[in-house]
Coordinates of C-alpha atoms in Angstrom, one line a residue:
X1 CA -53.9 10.3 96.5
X2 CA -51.6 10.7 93.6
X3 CA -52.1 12.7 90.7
X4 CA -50.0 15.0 88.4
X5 CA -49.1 18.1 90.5
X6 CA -47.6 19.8 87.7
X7 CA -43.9 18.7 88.4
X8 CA -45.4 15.4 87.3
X9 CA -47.2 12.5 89.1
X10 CA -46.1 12.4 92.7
X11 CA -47.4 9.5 94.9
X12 CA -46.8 11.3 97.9
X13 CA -49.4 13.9 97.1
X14 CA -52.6 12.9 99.3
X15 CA -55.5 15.2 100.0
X16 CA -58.6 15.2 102.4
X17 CA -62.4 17.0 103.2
X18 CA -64.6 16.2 105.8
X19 CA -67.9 16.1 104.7
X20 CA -69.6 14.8 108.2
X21 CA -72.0 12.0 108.0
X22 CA -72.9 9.9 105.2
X23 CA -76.4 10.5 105.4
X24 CA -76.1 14.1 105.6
X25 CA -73.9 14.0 102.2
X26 CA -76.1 11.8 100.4
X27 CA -79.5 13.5 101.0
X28 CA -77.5 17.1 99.9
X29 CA -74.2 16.5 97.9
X30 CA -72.3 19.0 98.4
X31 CA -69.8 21.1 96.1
X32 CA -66.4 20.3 97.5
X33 CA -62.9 21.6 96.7
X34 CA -60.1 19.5 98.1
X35 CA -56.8 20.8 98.9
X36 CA -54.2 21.8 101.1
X37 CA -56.3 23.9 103.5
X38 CA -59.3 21.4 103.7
X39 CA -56.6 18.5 104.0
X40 CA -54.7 20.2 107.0
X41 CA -58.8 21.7 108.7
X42 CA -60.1 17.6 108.4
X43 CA -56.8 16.1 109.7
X44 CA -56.8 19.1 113.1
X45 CA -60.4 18.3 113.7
X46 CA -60.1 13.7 113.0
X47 CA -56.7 13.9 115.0
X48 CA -58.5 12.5 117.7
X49 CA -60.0 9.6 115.6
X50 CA -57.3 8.6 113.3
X51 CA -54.1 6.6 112.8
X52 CA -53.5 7.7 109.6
X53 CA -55.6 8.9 106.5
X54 CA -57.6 5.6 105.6
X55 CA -58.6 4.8 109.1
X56 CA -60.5 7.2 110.8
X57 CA -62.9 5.6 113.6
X58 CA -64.4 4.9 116.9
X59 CA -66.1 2.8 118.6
X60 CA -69.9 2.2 118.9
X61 CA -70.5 3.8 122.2
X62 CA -73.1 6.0 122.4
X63 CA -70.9 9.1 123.5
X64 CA -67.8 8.1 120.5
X65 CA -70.5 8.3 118.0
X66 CA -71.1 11.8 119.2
X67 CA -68.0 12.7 119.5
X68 CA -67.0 11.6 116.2
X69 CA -69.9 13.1 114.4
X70 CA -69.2 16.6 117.0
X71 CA -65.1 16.6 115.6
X72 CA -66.8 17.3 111.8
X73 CA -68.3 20.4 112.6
X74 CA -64.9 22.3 113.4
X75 CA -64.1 21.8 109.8
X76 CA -66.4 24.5 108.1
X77 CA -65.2 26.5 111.2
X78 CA -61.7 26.4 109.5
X79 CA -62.6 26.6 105.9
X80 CA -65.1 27.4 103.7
X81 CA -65.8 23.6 102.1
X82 CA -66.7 24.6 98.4
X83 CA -64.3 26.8 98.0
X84 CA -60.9 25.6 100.1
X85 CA -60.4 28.9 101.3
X86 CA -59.2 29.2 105.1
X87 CA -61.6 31.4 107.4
X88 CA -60.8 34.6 109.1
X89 CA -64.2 34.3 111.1
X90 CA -66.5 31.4 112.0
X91 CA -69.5 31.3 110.9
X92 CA -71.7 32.1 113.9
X93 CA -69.7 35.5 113.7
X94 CA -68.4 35.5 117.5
X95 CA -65.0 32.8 116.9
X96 CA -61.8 34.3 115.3
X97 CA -60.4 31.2 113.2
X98 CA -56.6 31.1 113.0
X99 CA -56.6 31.9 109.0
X100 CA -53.1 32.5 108.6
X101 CA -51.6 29.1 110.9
X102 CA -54.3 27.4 108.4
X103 CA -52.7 28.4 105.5
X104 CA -49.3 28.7 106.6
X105 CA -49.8 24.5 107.4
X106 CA -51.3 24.2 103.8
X107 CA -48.6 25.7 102.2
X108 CA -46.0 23.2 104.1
X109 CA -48.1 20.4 102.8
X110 CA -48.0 22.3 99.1
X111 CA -44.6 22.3 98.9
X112 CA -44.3 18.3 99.1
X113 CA -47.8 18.3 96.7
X114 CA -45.8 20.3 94.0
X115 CA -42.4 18.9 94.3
X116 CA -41.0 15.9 92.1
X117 CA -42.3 13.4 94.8
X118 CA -41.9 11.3 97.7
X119 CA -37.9 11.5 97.4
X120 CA -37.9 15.6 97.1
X121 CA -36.2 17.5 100.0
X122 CA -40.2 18.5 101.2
X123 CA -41.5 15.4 101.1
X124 CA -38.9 13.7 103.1
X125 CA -38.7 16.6 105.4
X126 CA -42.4 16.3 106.4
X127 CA -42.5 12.4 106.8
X128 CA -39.3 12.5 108.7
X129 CA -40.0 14.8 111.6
X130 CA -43.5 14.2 111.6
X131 CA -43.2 10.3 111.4
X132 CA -44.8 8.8 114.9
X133 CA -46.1 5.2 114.6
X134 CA -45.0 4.4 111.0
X135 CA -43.2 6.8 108.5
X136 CA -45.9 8.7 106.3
X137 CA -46.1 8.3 103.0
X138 CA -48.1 11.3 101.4
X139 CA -49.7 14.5 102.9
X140 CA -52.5 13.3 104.3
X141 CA -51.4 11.1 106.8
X142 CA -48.2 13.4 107.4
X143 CA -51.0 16.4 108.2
X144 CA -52.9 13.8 110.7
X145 CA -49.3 13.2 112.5
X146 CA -48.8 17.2 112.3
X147 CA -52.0 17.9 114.4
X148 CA -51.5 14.8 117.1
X149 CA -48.1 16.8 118.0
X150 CA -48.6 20.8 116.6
X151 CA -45.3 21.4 118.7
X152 CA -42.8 19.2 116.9
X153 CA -40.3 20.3 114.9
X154 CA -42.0 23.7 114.6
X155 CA -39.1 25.3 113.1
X156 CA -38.2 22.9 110.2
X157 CA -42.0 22.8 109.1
X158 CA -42.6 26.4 109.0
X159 CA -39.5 26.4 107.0
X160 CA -40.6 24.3 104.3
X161 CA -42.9 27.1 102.9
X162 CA -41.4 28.3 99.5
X163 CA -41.0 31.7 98.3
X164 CA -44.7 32.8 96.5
X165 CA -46.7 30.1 99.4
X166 CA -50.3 29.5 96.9
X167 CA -51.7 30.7 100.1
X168 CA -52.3 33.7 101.9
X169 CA -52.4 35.6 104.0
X170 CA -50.0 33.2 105.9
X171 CA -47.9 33.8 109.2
X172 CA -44.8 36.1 108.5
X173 CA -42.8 35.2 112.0
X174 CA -42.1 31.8 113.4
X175 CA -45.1 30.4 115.9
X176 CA -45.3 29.7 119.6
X177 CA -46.2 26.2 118.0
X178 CA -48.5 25.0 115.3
X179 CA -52.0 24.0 116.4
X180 CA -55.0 25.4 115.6
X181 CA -57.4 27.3 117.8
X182 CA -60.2 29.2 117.7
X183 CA -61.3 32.2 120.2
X184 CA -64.6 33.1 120.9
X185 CA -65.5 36.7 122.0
X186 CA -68.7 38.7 122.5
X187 CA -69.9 40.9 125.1
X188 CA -71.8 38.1 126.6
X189 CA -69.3 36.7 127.7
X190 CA -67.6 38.9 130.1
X191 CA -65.5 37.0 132.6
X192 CA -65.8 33.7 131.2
X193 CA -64.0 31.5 134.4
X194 CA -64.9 27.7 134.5
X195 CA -66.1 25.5 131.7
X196 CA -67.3 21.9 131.5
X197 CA -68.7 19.6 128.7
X198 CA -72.1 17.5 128.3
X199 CA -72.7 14.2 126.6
X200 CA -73.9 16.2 123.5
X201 CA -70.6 18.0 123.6
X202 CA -72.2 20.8 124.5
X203 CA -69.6 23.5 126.0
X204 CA -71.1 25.2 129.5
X205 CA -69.3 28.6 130.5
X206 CA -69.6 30.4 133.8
X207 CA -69.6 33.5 133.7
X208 CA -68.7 35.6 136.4
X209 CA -70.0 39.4 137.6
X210 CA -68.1 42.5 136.4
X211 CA -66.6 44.2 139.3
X212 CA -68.9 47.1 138.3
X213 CA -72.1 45.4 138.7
X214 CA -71.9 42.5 141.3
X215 CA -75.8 40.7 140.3
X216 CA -75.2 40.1 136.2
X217 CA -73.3 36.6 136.5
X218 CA -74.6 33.8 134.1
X219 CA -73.5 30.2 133.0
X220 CA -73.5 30.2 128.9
X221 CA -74.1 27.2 127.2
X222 CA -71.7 26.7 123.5
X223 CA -72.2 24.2 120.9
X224 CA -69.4 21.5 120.0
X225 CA -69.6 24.5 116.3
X226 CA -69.3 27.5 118.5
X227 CA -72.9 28.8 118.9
X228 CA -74.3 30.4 121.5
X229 CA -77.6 28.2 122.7
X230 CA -78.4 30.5 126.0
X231 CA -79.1 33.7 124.8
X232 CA -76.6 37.0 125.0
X233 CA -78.0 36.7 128.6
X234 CA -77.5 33.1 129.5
X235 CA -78.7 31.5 132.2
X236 CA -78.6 33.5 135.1
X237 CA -81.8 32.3 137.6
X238 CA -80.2 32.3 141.0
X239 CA -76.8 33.7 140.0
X240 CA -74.3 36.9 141.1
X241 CA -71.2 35.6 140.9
X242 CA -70.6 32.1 139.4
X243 CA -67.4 30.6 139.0
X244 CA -67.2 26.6 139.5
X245 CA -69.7 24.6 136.9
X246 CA -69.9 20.6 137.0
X247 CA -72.6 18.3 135.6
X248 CA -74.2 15.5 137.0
X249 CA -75.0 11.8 135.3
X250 CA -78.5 12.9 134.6
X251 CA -77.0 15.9 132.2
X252 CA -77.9 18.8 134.5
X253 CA -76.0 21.3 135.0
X254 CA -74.7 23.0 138.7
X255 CA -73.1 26.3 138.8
X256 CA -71.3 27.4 142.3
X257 CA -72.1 31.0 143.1
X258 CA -71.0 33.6 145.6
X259 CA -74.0 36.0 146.6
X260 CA -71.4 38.5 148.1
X261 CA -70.1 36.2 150.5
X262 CA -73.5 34.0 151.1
X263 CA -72.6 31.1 148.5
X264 CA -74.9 28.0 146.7
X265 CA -75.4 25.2 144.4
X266 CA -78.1 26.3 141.2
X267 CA -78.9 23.1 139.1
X268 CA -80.1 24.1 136.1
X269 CA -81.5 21.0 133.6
X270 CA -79.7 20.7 130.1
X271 CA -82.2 23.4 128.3
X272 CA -81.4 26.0 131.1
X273 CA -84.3 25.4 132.8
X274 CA -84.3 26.8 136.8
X275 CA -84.2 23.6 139.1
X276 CA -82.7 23.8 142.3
X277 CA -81.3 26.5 144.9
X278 CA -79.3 24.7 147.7
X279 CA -77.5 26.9 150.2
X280 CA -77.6 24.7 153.2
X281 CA -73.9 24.1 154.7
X282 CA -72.1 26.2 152.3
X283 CA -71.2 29.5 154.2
X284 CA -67.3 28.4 154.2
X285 CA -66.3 29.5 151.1
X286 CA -66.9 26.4 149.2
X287 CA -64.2 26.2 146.2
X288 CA -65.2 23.0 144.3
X289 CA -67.5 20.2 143.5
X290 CA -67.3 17.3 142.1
X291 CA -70.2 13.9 142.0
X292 CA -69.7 10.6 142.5
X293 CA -71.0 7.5 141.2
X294 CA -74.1 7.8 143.3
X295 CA -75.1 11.1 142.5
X296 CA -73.9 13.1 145.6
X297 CA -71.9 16.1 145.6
X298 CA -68.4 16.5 147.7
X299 CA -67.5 19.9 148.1
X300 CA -64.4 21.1 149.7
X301 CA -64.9 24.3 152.3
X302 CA -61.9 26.8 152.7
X303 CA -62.6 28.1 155.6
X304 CA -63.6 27.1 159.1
X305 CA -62.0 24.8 161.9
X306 CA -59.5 25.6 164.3
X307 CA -56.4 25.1 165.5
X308 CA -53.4 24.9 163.0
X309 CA -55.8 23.6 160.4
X310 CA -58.6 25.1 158.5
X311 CA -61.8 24.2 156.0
X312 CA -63.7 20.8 156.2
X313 CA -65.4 18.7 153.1
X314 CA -68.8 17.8 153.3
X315 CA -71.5 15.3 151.1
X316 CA -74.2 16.6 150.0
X317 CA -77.6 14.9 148.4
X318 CA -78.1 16.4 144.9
X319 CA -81.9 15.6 145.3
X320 CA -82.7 17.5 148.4
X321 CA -79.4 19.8 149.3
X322 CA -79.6 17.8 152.4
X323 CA -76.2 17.1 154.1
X324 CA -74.9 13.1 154.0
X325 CA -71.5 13.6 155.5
X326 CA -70.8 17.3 156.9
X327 CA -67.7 18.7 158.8
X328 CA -65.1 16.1 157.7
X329 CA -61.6 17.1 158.8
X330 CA -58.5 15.9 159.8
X331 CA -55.6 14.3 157.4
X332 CA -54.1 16.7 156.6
X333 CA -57.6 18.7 155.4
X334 CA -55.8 22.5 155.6
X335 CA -57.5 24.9 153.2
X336 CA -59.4 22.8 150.8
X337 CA -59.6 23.6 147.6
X338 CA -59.8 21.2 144.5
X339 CA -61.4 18.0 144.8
X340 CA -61.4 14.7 142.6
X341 CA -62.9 11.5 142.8
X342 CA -61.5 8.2 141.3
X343 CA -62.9 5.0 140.0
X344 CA -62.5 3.5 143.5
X345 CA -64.8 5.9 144.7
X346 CA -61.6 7.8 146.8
X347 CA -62.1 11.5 147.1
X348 CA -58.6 13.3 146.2
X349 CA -59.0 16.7 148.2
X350 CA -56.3 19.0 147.0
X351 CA -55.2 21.8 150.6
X352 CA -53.9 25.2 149.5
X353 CA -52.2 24.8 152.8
X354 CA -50.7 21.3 153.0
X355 CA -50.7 18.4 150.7
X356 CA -53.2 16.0 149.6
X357 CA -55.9 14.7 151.5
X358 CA -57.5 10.9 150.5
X359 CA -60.6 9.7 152.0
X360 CA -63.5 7.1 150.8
X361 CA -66.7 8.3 150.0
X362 CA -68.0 7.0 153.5
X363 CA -66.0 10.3 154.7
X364 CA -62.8 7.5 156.1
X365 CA -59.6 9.1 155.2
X366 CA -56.6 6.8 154.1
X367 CA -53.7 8.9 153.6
X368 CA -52.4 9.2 157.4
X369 CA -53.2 11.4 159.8
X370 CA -51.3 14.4 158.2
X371 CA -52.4 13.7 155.0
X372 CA -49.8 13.2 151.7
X373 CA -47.2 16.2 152.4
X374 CA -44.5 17.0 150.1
X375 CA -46.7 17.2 147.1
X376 CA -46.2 20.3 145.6
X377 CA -43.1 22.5 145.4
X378 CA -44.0 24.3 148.5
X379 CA -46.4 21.1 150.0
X380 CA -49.3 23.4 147.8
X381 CA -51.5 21.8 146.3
X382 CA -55.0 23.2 144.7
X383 CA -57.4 21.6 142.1
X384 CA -56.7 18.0 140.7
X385 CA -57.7 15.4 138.2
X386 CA -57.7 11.8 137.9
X387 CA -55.7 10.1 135.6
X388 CA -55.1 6.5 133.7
X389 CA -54.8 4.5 136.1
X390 CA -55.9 6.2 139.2
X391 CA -52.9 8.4 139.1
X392 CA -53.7 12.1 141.1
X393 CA -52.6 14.7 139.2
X394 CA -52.5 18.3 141.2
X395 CA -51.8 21.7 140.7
X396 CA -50.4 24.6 143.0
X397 CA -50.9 28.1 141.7
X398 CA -49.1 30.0 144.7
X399 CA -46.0 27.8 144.1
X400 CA -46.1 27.2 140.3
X401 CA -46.6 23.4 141.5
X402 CA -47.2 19.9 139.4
X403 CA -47.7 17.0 141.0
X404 CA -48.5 13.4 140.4
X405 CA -49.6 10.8 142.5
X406 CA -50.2 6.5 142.1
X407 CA -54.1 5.6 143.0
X408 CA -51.9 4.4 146.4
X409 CA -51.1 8.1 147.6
X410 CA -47.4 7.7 146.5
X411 CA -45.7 10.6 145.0
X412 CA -44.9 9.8 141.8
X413 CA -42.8 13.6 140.8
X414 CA -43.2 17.1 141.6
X415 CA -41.6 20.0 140.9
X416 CA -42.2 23.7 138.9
X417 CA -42.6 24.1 135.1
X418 CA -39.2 24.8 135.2
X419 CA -39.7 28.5 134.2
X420 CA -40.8 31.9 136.1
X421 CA -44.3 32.7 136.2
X422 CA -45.7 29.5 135.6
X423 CA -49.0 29.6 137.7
X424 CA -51.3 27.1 137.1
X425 CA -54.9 27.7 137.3
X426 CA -56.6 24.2 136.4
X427 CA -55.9 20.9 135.5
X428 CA -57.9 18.1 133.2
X429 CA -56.5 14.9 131.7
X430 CA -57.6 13.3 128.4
X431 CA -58.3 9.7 126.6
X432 CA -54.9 8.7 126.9
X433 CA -53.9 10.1 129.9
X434 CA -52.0 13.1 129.1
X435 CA -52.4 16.0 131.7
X436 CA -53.5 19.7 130.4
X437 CA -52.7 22.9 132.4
X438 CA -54.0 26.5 131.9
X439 CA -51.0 28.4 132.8
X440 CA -52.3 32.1 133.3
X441 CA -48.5 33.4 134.4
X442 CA -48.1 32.8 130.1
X443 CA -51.2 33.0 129.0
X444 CA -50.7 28.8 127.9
X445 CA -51.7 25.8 128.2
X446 CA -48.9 23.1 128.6
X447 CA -49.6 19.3 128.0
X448 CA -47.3 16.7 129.7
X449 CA -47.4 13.0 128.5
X450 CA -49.1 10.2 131.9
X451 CA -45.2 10.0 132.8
X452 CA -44.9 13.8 133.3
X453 CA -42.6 14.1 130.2
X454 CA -43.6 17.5 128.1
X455 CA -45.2 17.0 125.4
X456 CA -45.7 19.9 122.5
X457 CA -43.6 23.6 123.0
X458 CA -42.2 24.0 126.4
X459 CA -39.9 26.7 125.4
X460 CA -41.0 30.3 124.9
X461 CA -44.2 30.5 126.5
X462 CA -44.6 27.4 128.4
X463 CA -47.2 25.3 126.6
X464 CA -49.2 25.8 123.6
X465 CA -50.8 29.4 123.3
X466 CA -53.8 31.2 120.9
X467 CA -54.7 34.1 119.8
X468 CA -55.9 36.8 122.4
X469 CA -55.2 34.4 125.6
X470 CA -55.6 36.2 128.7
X471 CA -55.4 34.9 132.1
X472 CA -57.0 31.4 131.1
X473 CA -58.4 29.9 134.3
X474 CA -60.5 26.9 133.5
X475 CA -60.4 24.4 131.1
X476 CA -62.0 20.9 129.6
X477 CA -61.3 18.6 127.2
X478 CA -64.5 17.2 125.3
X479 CA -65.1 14.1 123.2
X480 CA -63.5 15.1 120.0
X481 CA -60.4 15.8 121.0
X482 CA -60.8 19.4 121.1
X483 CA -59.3 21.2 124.9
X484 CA -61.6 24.4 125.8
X485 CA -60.4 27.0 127.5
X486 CA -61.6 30.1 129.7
X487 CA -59.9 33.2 129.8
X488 CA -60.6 35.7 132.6
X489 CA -59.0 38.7 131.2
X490 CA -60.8 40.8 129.1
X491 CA -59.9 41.7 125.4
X492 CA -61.4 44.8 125.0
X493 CA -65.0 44.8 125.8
X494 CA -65.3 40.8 126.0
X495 CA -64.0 37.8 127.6
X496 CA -63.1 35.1 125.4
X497 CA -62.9 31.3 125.2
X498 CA -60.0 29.6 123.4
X499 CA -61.1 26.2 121.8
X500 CA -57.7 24.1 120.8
X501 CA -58.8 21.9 117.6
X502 CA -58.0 18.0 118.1
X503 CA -55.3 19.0 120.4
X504 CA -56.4 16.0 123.0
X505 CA -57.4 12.8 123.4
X506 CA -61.1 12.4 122.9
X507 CA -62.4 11.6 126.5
X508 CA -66.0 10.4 127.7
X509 CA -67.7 13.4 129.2
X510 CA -69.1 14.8 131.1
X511 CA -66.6 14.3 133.7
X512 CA -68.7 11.7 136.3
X513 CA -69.3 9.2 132.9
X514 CA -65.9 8.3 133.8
X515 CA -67.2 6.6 136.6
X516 CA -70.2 5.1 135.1
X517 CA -71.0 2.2 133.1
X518 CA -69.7 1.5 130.5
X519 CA -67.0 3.9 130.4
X520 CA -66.5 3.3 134.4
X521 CA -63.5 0.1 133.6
X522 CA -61.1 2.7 134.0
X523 CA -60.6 6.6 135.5
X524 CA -60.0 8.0 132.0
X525 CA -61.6 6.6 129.1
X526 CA -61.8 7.5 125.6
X527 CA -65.7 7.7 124.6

């Protein structure tokens, strides 16, 4: 903090590296050089962790220590540490970092660094618009406040860069908005579709067939840094087509897979090891999964019935495959599609046909005989997430639908994005309750605040958007912070996965730790 920048000594100058853990830097001191870039690469990947540049933290949970420890290792992701100098590539070779946004942010904080001080047209500038709970005071803290909202003020911050920036290669237009994202490609992953995150932070992928050859679908397993741990192959025992992956309180992992039409459940442990094969009860084009408390697994059926309404949801016993409650229609059950399940133990079935279904996990459904219409622009309503509170949140691709419901079933608001092709693929809410969509009409993912108020860009494109985007489907938010996405379309000969740097809220993961001791007081919790 301080120091003579040349124009003199500016107190608003204030600088940052992440090293990672103290004994890590102790046993191997490493050659560091601090500036703009490693300021603005620590503050994106602490954003999660920090109030301002002095206090960076977490709690002593188990998962916040790993999540802590995990949000340090997209730093030399983003810059090379002893030398300052923004990446073009990670260093596992497969993740294109965003070099130019990097130093494009590093010149903004340059241009307060070098000025005459706190009182200088940049510096004032910078702490104004990106002032949030307390006006900043030098860089650092003003680069921490820049990455917990990257779609503020975009504008005026990209125009604080001066004529010969120190560095380059920067952007040259104006950005969709100004986080920081990396995207993963590699022939391995060719139709990357769902992803979910362990209690190691651990990133899991499935990976769907090619429509060329129908038997080469996988589940791919991604470091919190970006690595592949599976293989180029993956895991693929008991796998054609995957697309749905969850994982359960004991850390295994379950992949949903159509065989051609003939779908199941493969568990897989956290190495990648073969488990179990269930296929009992799931010829109804099961869409979803999701565990509860106890262990079991709710899936929602599409199909099947009769009569104006279609699809059932049915329990299932992770241990044996064996069906606990099978069949379970009526309120409103029409089409089936997403399912959630609160702290209350309420299963939140979202009907591509008709509203929101409620029942208890004894298979008792509480929200009326035609279940919770209305939700959804046109009463569609597909996958959904549970948020502070209790709060439903849903989505409806067909109808470009968000909705919100209280723990109670009441509708809370729903309506459209507000602009054409807005469909919404997925839905995921993080530590503090703010609710992430994968928008694959503009290849985006917007971010509204608990109340449903926008946070971030919602002009242009719709939501915050990264480098070769293409159709994302699925996404999850892990506990650093950082919001992973999956991306159906193919740039050239490989799918790719978007990861958004401290873009979120830390949350616990994976998912079903949310209902669980000691992160189970509430239906989103930080780790």
């Amino acid at each position: 903090m301080g120091g003579n920048s040349g124009a003199g000594t500016n107190s608003a100058a204030g600088l940052l590296a992440g090293l990672g853990t103290c004994s890590a830097v102790v046993a191997s001191p490493p050659y560091v050089v601090v500036n703009e870039v490693s300021t603005m690469a620590t503050a994106f990947a602490i954003a999660g962790f920090a109030s301002n540049a002095t206090h960076v933290s977490s709690s002593g949970t188990t998962l916040a220590l790993q999540g802590i420890a995990n949000a340090f290792l997209a730093i030399p992701n983003l810059e090379s540490l002893n030398s300052g100098v923004a990446l073009a590539t990670t260093p596992s070779g497969i993740g294109t970092s965003p070099q130019k946004t990097l130093n494009t942010l590093a010149n903004v904080l340059a241009a307060c660094v070098n000025s005459t001080g706190p009182s200088s047209s940049p510096c004032t500038t910078l702490f104004d618009n990106e002032a949030s709970d307390g006006l900043p005071t030098e860089t650092a803290t003003a680069a921490i406040a820049l990455a917990q909202n990257p779609g503020k003020a975009i504008s005026t911050i990209y125009g604080l860069q001066v004529a010969g920036a120190p560095f380059q290669p920067s952007l040259t237009a104006l950005p969709n908005d100004l986080t920081l994202s990396i995207s993963y490609a590699t022939s391995s992953l060719f139709r990357p579709n769902w992803v979910a995150v362990d209690k190691s932070g651990n990133v899991w992928i499935s990976n769907g067939a090619t429509s060329s050859a129908l038997n080469n679908g996988s589940v791919m397993e991604m470091s919190p840094s970006g690595q592949l741990l599976s293989g180029s192959n993956g895991y693929n025992t008991g796998l054609n087509d995957p697309y749905r992956v969850a994982i359960d309180k004991s850390g295994n992992v379950w992949v949903l897979n159509d065989n051609s039409g003939s779908f199941n459940l493969v568990e897989f442990s956290s190495a990648g090891a073969s488990l179990n094969n269930f296929s009992s009860g799931l010829s109804n084009q099961p869409e979803d999964f999701a565990f509860d408390a106890s262990g079991n697994i709710w899936v929602p059926n599409f199909t099947g019935g009769t009569g104006p309404t279609q699809g059932s949801v049915m329990e299932l016993n992770s241990s044996n495959g064996s069906a606990i409650l099978s069949g379970i229609t009526g309120g409103g059950i029409d089409g089936p599609i997403g399912l959630s399940i609160d702290i209350a133990g309420h299963v939140w079935v979202g009907n591509f046909y008709d509203g929101i279904t409620e029942m208890t996990t004894s298979g008792s459904v509480v929200s009326g005989t035609n279940g919770i219409e209305g939700a959804g622009g046109g009463d569609e309503d597909e996958f959904t997430a549970i948020g502070l509170s209790g709060d439903v949140w849903a989505v409806g691709y067909e109808d470009g639908s968000v909705t919100e419901l209280t723990s109670s079933g009441s509708i809370v608001g729903s309506g459209d994005n507000g602009g054409s092709n807005f469909y919404p693929n997925d839905v995921a809410t993080d530590g503090a309750g703010n609710v992430w969509v994968t928008n694959s009409g503009q290849n985006s993912v917007p971010e509204w605040s608990p109340s449903g108020f926008p946070i971030g860009n919602t002009g242009g494109a719709n939501g915050y958007t990264g480098p070769y985007m293409d159709d994302p489907n699925g996404l999850a938010i892990d506990g650093s912070g950082n919001v992973w996405v999956a991306n159906l379309g193919a740039t050239g000969t490989a799918g790719t996965v978007t990861e958004f740097i401290g873009a979120a809220v830390p949350i616990a993961t994976p998912v079903v730790a949310n209902l669980l001791s000691p992160y189970g007081t509430a239906d989103v919790n930080r780790p």
